[in-house]
Amino acid sequence: GQVLARMGLSLDTGVCFPQLPELAAFAQAVPDLTIILNHLGGLTRVGPYANRDNEVLATWRRGLAAVAACPNVYLKLGGIGMPRLGFDWHTRQTPIGSDELAVAMAPFMTYGIEQFGPERCMFESNFPPDKVSFSHHVLFNAFKRFSQAYSVAERAALLHDTAVEAYRVSDD
C-alpha cells in the first residue's frame, strides 16, 4: 500500500462483505493511498449468506460504515446484476426494466451514498458480468431514475465527477 501511495497510484479492490473491517484497518494504515471499493462493498446474499438478510445486511452496513469513515476510500455503486447479490434477474424470461431495477437497487445505493456521500461514490456499470441480469441501457437508465431526487451537483458526482477525482482523469 505504501509503495502504491508513493507512486501516486490507487488501489481498486473487491472484498467479500465480512472483510470490510479489514479493509477499513488497511485504509487507516495507508491514509495517503486512494482506495476504490468495488461492487457495493462485496455484498453477497447467496450460498452461505442466502436467506439470512437480517444478519448479512447488518454486517454489511457495519462494515461499509467502518470503511466510509476512511476519507481515502471511494465506493463504486454497482455490480448489483451479479447473481451473488441474491436477485433472480438472471433467471427471468422477461428481463427487468429500469423502473423496477431503480426501485430494487435503491436501498443498497442509498445506504452507500449516505455513508460515503455523493462526492465519494460513483455509479459502476460492471459489464460484462452484470449483463446476465440486464442490459447496460437498462442499468444506466435505472441509475438516472434512482438519482432523480439528488441535486444536480450530487448527480454529477455520482455519474462523473467522483470517478474523475478518484482516478485522476483529465477531462481535456
JSON list of C-alpha atoms in Angstrom, two decimals:
[
{"chain": "A", "resi": 1, "resn": "GLY", "atom": "CA", "xyz": [0.00, 0.00, 0.00]},
{"chain": "A", "resi": 2, "resn": "GLN", "atom": "CA", "xyz": [2.78, 2.45, 0.89]},
{"chain": "A", "resi": 3, "resn": "VAL", "atom": "CA", "xyz": [4.52, 1.79, -2.44]},
{"chain": "A", "resi": 4, "resn": "LEU", "atom": "CA", "xyz": [1.33, 2.46, -4.41]},
{"chain": "A", "resi": 5, "resn": "ALA", "atom": "CA", "xyz": [0.77, 5.69, -2.48]},
{"chain": "A", "resi": 6, "resn": "ARG", "atom": "CA", "xyz": [4.38, 6.84, -3.06]},
{"chain": "A", "resi": 7, "resn": "MET", "atom": "CA", "xyz": [4.00, 6.14, -6.79]},
{"chain": "A", "resi": 8, "resn": "GLY", "atom": "CA", "xyz": [0.79, 8.18, -6.92]},
{"chain": "A", "resi": 9, "resn": "LEU", "atom": "CA", "xyz": [-1.26, 5.11, -7.84]},
{"chain": "A", "resi": 10, "resn": "SER", "atom": "CA", "xyz": [-4.60, 3.95, -6.48]},
{"chain": "A", "resi": 11, "resn": "LEU", "atom": "CA", "xyz": [-5.90, 0.54, -5.46]},
{"chain": "A", "resi": 12, "resn": "ASP", "atom": "CA", "xyz": [-9.13, -0.86, -6.85]},
{"chain": "A", "resi": 13, "resn": "THR", "atom": "CA", "xyz": [-10.28, -3.67, -4.61]},
{"chain": "A", "resi": 14, "resn": "GLY", "atom": "CA", "xyz": [-13.09, -6.11, -4.25]},
{"chain": "A", "resi": 15, "resn": "VAL", "atom": "CA", "xyz": [-13.78, -7.89, -0.99]},
{"chain": "A", "resi": 16, "resn": "CYS", "atom": "CA", "xyz": [-16.49, -10.11, 0.38]},
{"chain": "A", "resi": 17, "resn": "PHE", "atom": "CA", "xyz": [-18.51, -8.02, 2.86]},
{"chain": "A", "resi": 18, "resn": "PRO", "atom": "CA", "xyz": [-17.22, -9.81, 6.05]},
{"chain": "A", "resi": 19, "resn": "GLN", "atom": "CA", "xyz": [-13.76, -8.46, 5.10]},
{"chain": "A", "resi": 20, "resn": "LEU", "atom": "CA", "xyz": [-14.84, -4.81, 5.22]},
{"chain": "A", "resi": 21, "resn": "PRO", "atom": "CA", "xyz": [-13.42, -4.22, 8.73]},
{"chain": "A", "resi": 22, "resn": "GLU", "atom": "CA", "xyz": [-10.04, -5.48, 7.49]},
{"chain": "A", "resi": 23, "resn": "LEU", "atom": "CA", "xyz": [-10.23, -3.09, 4.55]},
{"chain": "A", "resi": 24, "resn": "ALA", "atom": "CA", "xyz": [-11.01, -0.24, 6.96]},
{"chain": "A", "resi": 25, "resn": "ALA", "atom": "CA", "xyz": [-7.94, -1.11, 9.03]},
{"chain": "A", "resi": 26, "resn": "PHE", "atom": "CA", "xyz": [-5.81, -1.25, 5.87]},
{"chain": "A", "resi": 27, "resn": "ALA", "atom": "CA", "xyz": [-7.16, 2.13, 4.67]},
{"chain": "A", "resi": 28, "resn": "GLN", "atom": "CA", "xyz": [-6.35, 3.67, 8.07]},
{"chain": "A", "resi": 29, "resn": "ALA", "atom": "CA", "xyz": [-2.82, 2.23, 7.91]},
{"chain": "A", "resi": 30, "resn": "VAL", "atom": "CA", "xyz": [-2.19, 3.77, 4.48]},
{"chain": "A", "resi": 31, "resn": "PRO", "atom": "CA", "xyz": [-4.07, 7.10, 4.60]},
{"chain": "A", "resi": 32, "resn": "ASP", "atom": "CA", "xyz": [-2.23, 8.53, 1.57]},
{"chain": "A", "resi": 33, "resn": "LEU", "atom": "CA", "xyz": [-3.41, 5.70, -0.69]},
{"chain": "A", "resi": 34, "resn": "THR", "atom": "CA", "xyz": [-6.57, 6.24, -2.71]},
{"chain": "A", "resi": 35, "resn": "ILE", "atom": "CA", "xyz": [-8.67, 3.08, -2.49]},
{"chain": "A", "resi": 36, "resn": "ILE", "atom": "CA", "xyz": [-11.67, 2.37, -4.70]},
{"chain": "A", "resi": 37, "resn": "LEU", "atom": "CA", "xyz": [-14.02, -0.25, -3.26]},
{"chain": "A", "resi": 38, "resn": "ASN", "atom": "CA", "xyz": [-15.95, -2.10, -5.95]},
{"chain": "A", "resi": 39, "resn": "HIS", "atom": "CA", "xyz": [-19.39, -3.68, -6.15]},
{"chain": "A", "resi": 40, "resn": "LEU", "atom": "CA", "xyz": [-21.14, -2.09, -3.16]},
{"chain": "A", "resi": 41, "resn": "GLY", "atom": "CA", "xyz": [-18.52, -3.46, -0.79]},
{"chain": "A", "resi": 42, "resn": "GLY", "atom": "CA", "xyz": [-18.92, -7.11, -1.72]},
{"chain": "A", "resi": 43, "resn": "LEU", "atom": "CA", "xyz": [-22.47, -7.68, -0.57]},
{"chain": "A", "resi": 44, "resn": "THR", "atom": "CA", "xyz": [-23.29, -11.37, -1.10]},
{"chain": "A", "resi": 45, "resn": "ARG", "atom": "CA", "xyz": [-26.71, -12.91, -0.50]},
{"chain": "A", "resi": 46, "resn": "VAL", "atom": "CA", "xyz": [-26.28, -16.43, -1.94]},
{"chain": "A", "resi": 47, "resn": "GLY", "atom": "CA", "xyz": [-24.57, -19.63, -0.81]},
{"chain": "A", "resi": 48, "resn": "PRO", "atom": "CA", "xyz": [-23.80, -19.47, 2.91]},
{"chain": "A", "resi": 49, "resn": "TYR", "atom": "CA", "xyz": [-25.33, -15.97, 3.03]},
{"chain": "A", "resi": 50, "resn": "ALA", "atom": "CA", "xyz": [-28.67, -16.90, 1.41]},
{"chain": "A", "resi": 51, "resn": "ASN", "atom": "CA", "xyz": [-31.90, -16.33, 3.36]},
{"chain": "A", "resi": 52, "resn": "ARG", "atom": "CA", "xyz": [-30.02, -14.50, 6.13]},
{"chain": "A", "resi": 53, "resn": "ASP", "atom": "CA", "xyz": [-30.70, -10.90, 5.13]},
{"chain": "A", "resi": 54, "resn": "ASN", "atom": "CA", "xyz": [-31.19, -9.59, 8.68]},
{"chain": "A", "resi": 55, "resn": "GLU", "atom": "CA", "xyz": [-27.74, -10.75, 9.74]},
{"chain": "A", "resi": 56, "resn": "VAL", "atom": "CA", "xyz": [-25.99, -10.27, 6.37]},
{"chain": "A", "resi": 57, "resn": "LEU", "atom": "CA", "xyz": [-27.28, -6.74, 5.78]},
{"chain": "A", "resi": 58, "resn": "ALA", "atom": "CA", "xyz": [-26.45, -5.68, 9.35]},
{"chain": "A", "resi": 59, "resn": "THR", "atom": "CA", "xyz": [-22.88, -6.98, 8.93]},
{"chain": "A", "resi": 60, "resn": "TRP", "atom": "CA", "xyz": [-22.58, -5.30, 5.51]},
{"chain": "A", "resi": 61, "resn": "ARG", "atom": "CA", "xyz": [-23.89, -1.98, 6.86]},
{"chain": "A", "resi": 62, "resn": "ARG", "atom": "CA", "xyz": [-21.50, -2.02, 9.84]},
{"chain": "A", "resi": 63, "resn": "GLY", "atom": "CA", "xyz": [-18.55, -2.89, 7.62]},
{"chain": "A", "resi": 64, "resn": "LEU", "atom": "CA", "xyz": [-19.40, -0.31, 4.98]},
{"chain": "A", "resi": 65, "resn": "ALA", "atom": "CA", "xyz": [-19.76, 2.37, 7.67]},
{"chain": "A", "resi": 66, "resn": "ALA", "atom": "CA", "xyz": [-16.30, 1.48, 9.02]},
{"chain": "A", "resi": 67, "resn": "VAL", "atom": "CA", "xyz": [-14.78, 1.81, 5.55]},
{"chain": "A", "resi": 68, "resn": "ALA", "atom": "CA", "xyz": [-16.68, 5.05, 4.88]},
{"chain": "A", "resi": 69, "resn": "ALA", "atom": "CA", "xyz": [-15.01, 6.55, 7.97]},
{"chain": "A", "resi": 70, "resn": "CYS", "atom": "CA", "xyz": [-11.74, 6.40, 5.99]},
{"chain": "A", "resi": 71, "resn": "PRO", "atom": "CA", "xyz": [-11.61, 9.52, 3.80]},
{"chain": "A", "resi": 72, "resn": "ASN", "atom": "CA", "xyz": [-9.20, 7.88, 1.32]},
{"chain": "A", "resi": 73, "resn": "VAL", "atom": "CA", "xyz": [-11.80, 5.30, 0.19]},
{"chain": "A", "resi": 74, "resn": "TYR", "atom": "CA", "xyz": [-14.31, 5.73, -2.63]},
{"chain": "A", "resi": 75, "resn": "LEU", "atom": "CA", "xyz": [-17.27, 3.41, -3.26]},
{"chain": "A", "resi": 76, "resn": "LYS", "atom": "CA", "xyz": [-18.42, 2.07, -6.60]},
{"chain": "A", "resi": 77, "resn": "LEU", "atom": "CA", "xyz": [-22.19, 1.66, -6.68]},
{"chain": "A", "resi": 78, "resn": "GLY", "atom": "CA", "xyz": [-22.64, -1.31, -8.96]},
{"chain": "A", "resi": 79, "resn": "GLY", "atom": "CA", "xyz": [-22.25, -5.00, -9.54]},
{"chain": "A", "resi": 80, "resn": "ILE", "atom": "CA", "xyz": [-25.87, -5.44, -8.48]},
{"chain": "A", "resi": 81, "resn": "GLY", "atom": "CA", "xyz": [-26.57, -7.60, -11.55]},
{"chain": "A", "resi": 82, "resn": "MET", "atom": "CA", "xyz": [-24.20, -10.32, -10.44]},
{"chain": "A", "resi": 83, "resn": "PRO", "atom": "CA", "xyz": [-26.15, -13.35, -9.18]},
{"chain": "A", "resi": 84, "resn": "ARG", "atom": "CA", "xyz": [-24.23, -13.25, -5.87]},
{"chain": "A", "resi": 85, "resn": "LEU", "atom": "CA", "xyz": [-26.28, -10.19, -4.89]},
{"chain": "A", "resi": 86, "resn": "GLY", "atom": "CA", "xyz": [-29.21, -12.56, -4.47]},
{"chain": "A", "resi": 87, "resn": "PHE", "atom": "CA", "xyz": [-31.65, -11.20, -7.04]},
{"chain": "A", "resi": 88, "resn": "ASP", "atom": "CA", "xyz": [-33.36, -13.55, -9.51]},
{"chain": "A", "resi": 89, "resn": "TRP", "atom": "CA", "xyz": [-32.99, -11.26, -12.51]},
{"chain": "A", "resi": 90, "resn": "HIS", "atom": "CA", "xyz": [-30.66, -13.62, -14.39]},
{"chain": "A", "resi": 91, "resn": "THR", "atom": "CA", "xyz": [-33.35, -16.34, -14.34]},
{"chain": "A", "resi": 92, "resn": "ARG", "atom": "CA", "xyz": [-36.23, -14.27, -15.73]},
{"chain": "A", "resi": 93, "resn": "GLN", "atom": "CA", "xyz": [-37.89, -14.89, -19.08]},
{"chain": "A", "resi": 94, "resn": "THR", "atom": "CA", "xyz": [-38.60, -11.16, -19.44]},
{"chain": "A", "resi": 95, "resn": "PRO", "atom": "CA", "xyz": [-35.64, -9.00, -18.37]},
{"chain": "A", "resi": 96, "resn": "ILE", "atom": "CA", "xyz": [-36.06, -6.46, -15.61]},
{"chain": "A", "resi": 97, "resn": "GLY", "atom": "CA", "xyz": [-36.77, -2.89, -16.71]},
{"chain": "A", "resi": 98, "resn": "SER", "atom": "CA", "xyz": [-35.13, 0.27, -15.46]},
{"chain": "A", "resi": 99, "resn": "ASP", "atom": "CA", "xyz": [-38.09, 1.35, -13.27]},
{"chain": "A", "resi": 100, "resn": "GLU", "atom": "CA", "xyz": [-38.14, -1.91, -11.31]},
{"chain": "A", "resi": 101, "resn": "LEU", "atom": "CA", "xyz": [-34.34, -2.03, -11.18]},
{"chain": "A", "resi": 102, "resn": "ALA", "atom": "CA", "xyz": [-34.13, 1.52, -9.81]},
{"chain": "A", "resi": 103, "resn": "VAL", "atom": "CA", "xyz": [-36.56, 0.61, -7.02]},
{"chain": "A", "resi": 104, "resn": "ALA", "atom": "CA", "xyz": [-34.78, -2.67, -6.21]},
{"chain": "A", "resi": 105, "resn": "MET", "atom": "CA", "xyz": [-31.31, -1.13, -6.07]},
{"chain": "A", "resi": 106, "resn": "ALA", "atom": "CA", "xyz": [-32.37, 1.95, -4.09]},
{"chain": "A", "resi": 107, "resn": "PRO", "atom": "CA", "xyz": [-31.87, 0.63, -0.53]},
{"chain": "A", "resi": 108, "resn": "PHE", "atom": "CA", "xyz": [-28.32, -0.53, -1.30]},
{"chain": "A", "resi": 109, "resn": "MET", "atom": "CA", "xyz": [-27.30, 2.52, -3.33]},
{"chain": "A", "resi": 110, "resn": "THR", "atom": "CA", "xyz": [-28.87, 4.91, -0.82]},
{"chain": "A", "resi": 111, "resn": "TYR", "atom": "CA", "xyz": [-27.03, 3.33, 2.11]},
{"chain": "A", "resi": 112, "resn": "GLY", "atom": "CA", "xyz": [-23.70, 3.61, 0.30]},
{"chain": "A", "resi": 113, "resn": "ILE", "atom": "CA", "xyz": [-24.34, 7.26, -0.58]},
{"chain": "A", "resi": 114, "resn": "GLU", "atom": "CA", "xyz": [-25.47, 8.03, 2.98]},
{"chain": "A", "resi": 115, "resn": "GLN", "atom": "CA", "xyz": [-22.22, 6.60, 4.35]},
{"chain": "A", "resi": 116, "resn": "PHE", "atom": "CA", "xyz": [-19.70, 7.93, 1.81]},
{"chain": "A", "resi": 117, "resn": "GLY", "atom": "CA", "xyz": [-21.51, 10.99, 0.44]},
{"chain": "A", "resi": 118, "resn": "PRO", "atom": "CA", "xyz": [-22.01, 11.51, -3.30]},
{"chain": "A", "resi": 119, "resn": "GLU", "atom": "CA", "xyz": [-18.52, 13.03, -3.52]},
{"chain": "A", "resi": 120, "resn": "ARG", "atom": "CA", "xyz": [-17.00, 9.61, -2.73]},
{"chain": "A", "resi": 121, "resn": "CYS", "atom": "CA", "xyz": [-19.48, 7.44, -4.68]},
{"chain": "A", "resi": 122, "resn": "MET", "atom": "CA", "xyz": [-19.63, 6.61, -8.37]},
{"chain": "A", "resi": 123, "resn": "PHE", "atom": "CA", "xyz": [-22.06, 4.54, -10.39]},
{"chain": "A", "resi": 124, "resn": "GLU", "atom": "CA", "xyz": [-20.41, 1.42, -11.76]},
{"chain": "A", "resi": 125, "resn": "SER", "atom": "CA", "xyz": [-21.51, -0.42, -14.88]},
{"chain": "A", "resi": 126, "resn": "ASN", "atom": "CA", "xyz": [-19.68, -3.72, -14.20]},
{"chain": "A", "resi": 127, "resn": "PHE", "atom": "CA", "xyz": [-20.12, -5.04, -17.70]},
{"chain": "A", "resi": 128, "resn": "PRO", "atom": "CA", "xyz": [-19.91, -7.72, -18.97]},
{"chain": "A", "resi": 129, "resn": "PRO", "atom": "CA", "xyz": [-20.59, -9.58, -15.66]},
{"chain": "A", "resi": 130, "resn": "ASP", "atom": "CA", "xyz": [-23.87, -7.71, -14.99]},
{"chain": "A", "resi": 131, "resn": "LYS", "atom": "CA", "xyz": [-25.28, -8.48, -18.45]},
{"chain": "A", "resi": 132, "resn": "VAL", "atom": "CA", "xyz": [-26.61, -11.83, -17.20]},
{"chain": "A", "resi": 133, "resn": "SER", "atom": "CA", "xyz": [-29.29, -9.75, -15.44]},
{"chain": "A", "resi": 134, "resn": "PHE", "atom": "CA", "xyz": [-29.91, -6.66, -17.61]},
{"chain": "A", "resi": 135, "resn": "SER", "atom": "CA", "xyz": [-28.54, -4.57, -20.45]},
{"chain": "A", "resi": 136, "resn": "HIS", "atom": "CA", "xyz": [-26.23, -1.60, -20.00]},
{"chain": "A", "resi": 137, "resn": "HIS", "atom": "CA", "xyz": [-29.01, 0.72, -21.21]},
{"chain": "A", "resi": 138, "resn": "VAL", "atom": "CA", "xyz": [-31.41, -0.59, -18.56]},
{"chain": "A", "resi": 139, "resn": "LEU", "atom": "CA", "xyz": [-28.78, -0.15, -15.84]},
{"chain": "A", "resi": 140, "resn": "PHE", "atom": "CA", "xyz": [-27.83, 3.38, -16.92]},
{"chain": "A", "resi": 141, "resn": "ASN", "atom": "CA", "xyz": [-31.50, 4.38, -17.10]},
{"chain": "A", "resi": 142, "resn": "ALA", "atom": "CA", "xyz": [-32.01, 2.86, -13.63]},
{"chain": "A", "resi": 143, "resn": "PHE", "atom": "CA", "xyz": [-29.10, 4.96, -12.31]},
{"chain": "A", "resi": 144, "resn": "LYS", "atom": "CA", "xyz": [-30.70, 8.07, -13.80]},
{"chain": "A", "resi": 145, "resn": "ARG", "atom": "CA", "xyz": [-34.13, 7.19, -12.38]},
{"chain": "A", "resi": 146, "resn": "PHE", "atom": "CA", "xyz": [-32.71, 6.32, -8.95]},
{"chain": "A", "resi": 147, "resn": "SER", "atom": "CA", "xyz": [-30.70, 9.56, -8.73]},
{"chain": "A", "resi": 148, "resn": "GLN", "atom": "CA", "xyz": [-33.52, 11.94, -9.73]},
{"chain": "A", "resi": 149, "resn": "ALA", "atom": "CA", "xyz": [-34.04, 13.03, -6.12]},
{"chain": "A", "resi": 150, "resn": "TYR", "atom": "CA", "xyz": [-30.40, 14.15, -5.78]},
{"chain": "A", "resi": 151, "resn": "SER", "atom": "CA", "xyz": [-29.21, 17.65, -6.63]},
{"chain": "A", "resi": 152, "resn": "VAL", "atom": "CA", "xyz": [-27.54, 18.48, -9.94]},
{"chain": "A", "resi": 153, "resn": "ALA", "atom": "CA", "xyz": [-24.13, 18.57, -8.21]},
{"chain": "A", "resi": 154, "resn": "GLU", "atom": "CA", "xyz": [-24.73, 15.24, -6.44]},
{"chain": "A", "resi": 155, "resn": "ARG", "atom": "CA", "xyz": [-25.84, 13.58, -9.69]},
{"chain": "A", "resi": 156, "resn": "ALA", "atom": "CA", "xyz": [-22.77, 14.99, -11.45]},
{"chain": "A", "resi": 157, "resn": "ALA", "atom": "CA", "xyz": [-20.62, 13.45, -8.72]},
{"chain": "A", "resi": 158, "resn": "LEU", "atom": "CA", "xyz": [-22.30, 10.04, -8.98]},
{"chain": "A", "resi": 159, "resn": "LEU", "atom": "CA", "xyz": [-22.21, 9.95, -12.77]},
{"chain": "A", "resi": 160, "resn": "HIS", "atom": "CA", "xyz": [-18.87, 11.64, -13.48]},
{"chain": "A", "resi": 161, "resn": "ASP", "atom": "CA", "xyz": [-17.03, 13.90, -11.04]},
{"chain": "A", "resi": 162, "resn": "THR", "atom": "CA", "xyz": [-16.18, 11.33, -8.35]},
{"chain": "A", "resi": 163, "resn": "ALA", "atom": "CA", "xyz": [-14.67, 8.97, -10.94]},
{"chain": "A", "resi": 164, "resn": "VAL", "atom": "CA", "xyz": [-12.60, 11.81, -12.45]},
{"chain": "A", "resi": 165, "resn": "GLU", "atom": "CA", "xyz": [-11.27, 12.68, -8.98]},
{"chain": "A", "resi": 166, "resn": "ALA", "atom": "CA", "xyz": [-10.68, 9.12, -7.75]},
{"chain": "A", "resi": 167, "resn": "TYR", "atom": "CA", "xyz": [-8.90, 8.04, -10.93]},
{"chain": "A", "resi": 168, "resn": "ARG", "atom": "CA", "xyz": [-7.24, 11.43, -11.54]},
{"chain": "A", "resi": 169, "resn": "VAL", "atom": "CA", "xyz": [-8.61, 11.51, -15.07]},
{"chain": "A", "resi": 170, "resn": "SER", "atom": "CA", "xyz": [-8.02, 14.66, -17.08]},
{"chain": "A", "resi": 171, "resn": "ASP", "atom": "CA", "xyz": [-11.08, 15.99, -18.89]},
{"chain": "A", "resi": 172, "resn": "ASP", "atom": "CA", "xyz": [-9.03, 17.68, -21.61]}
]
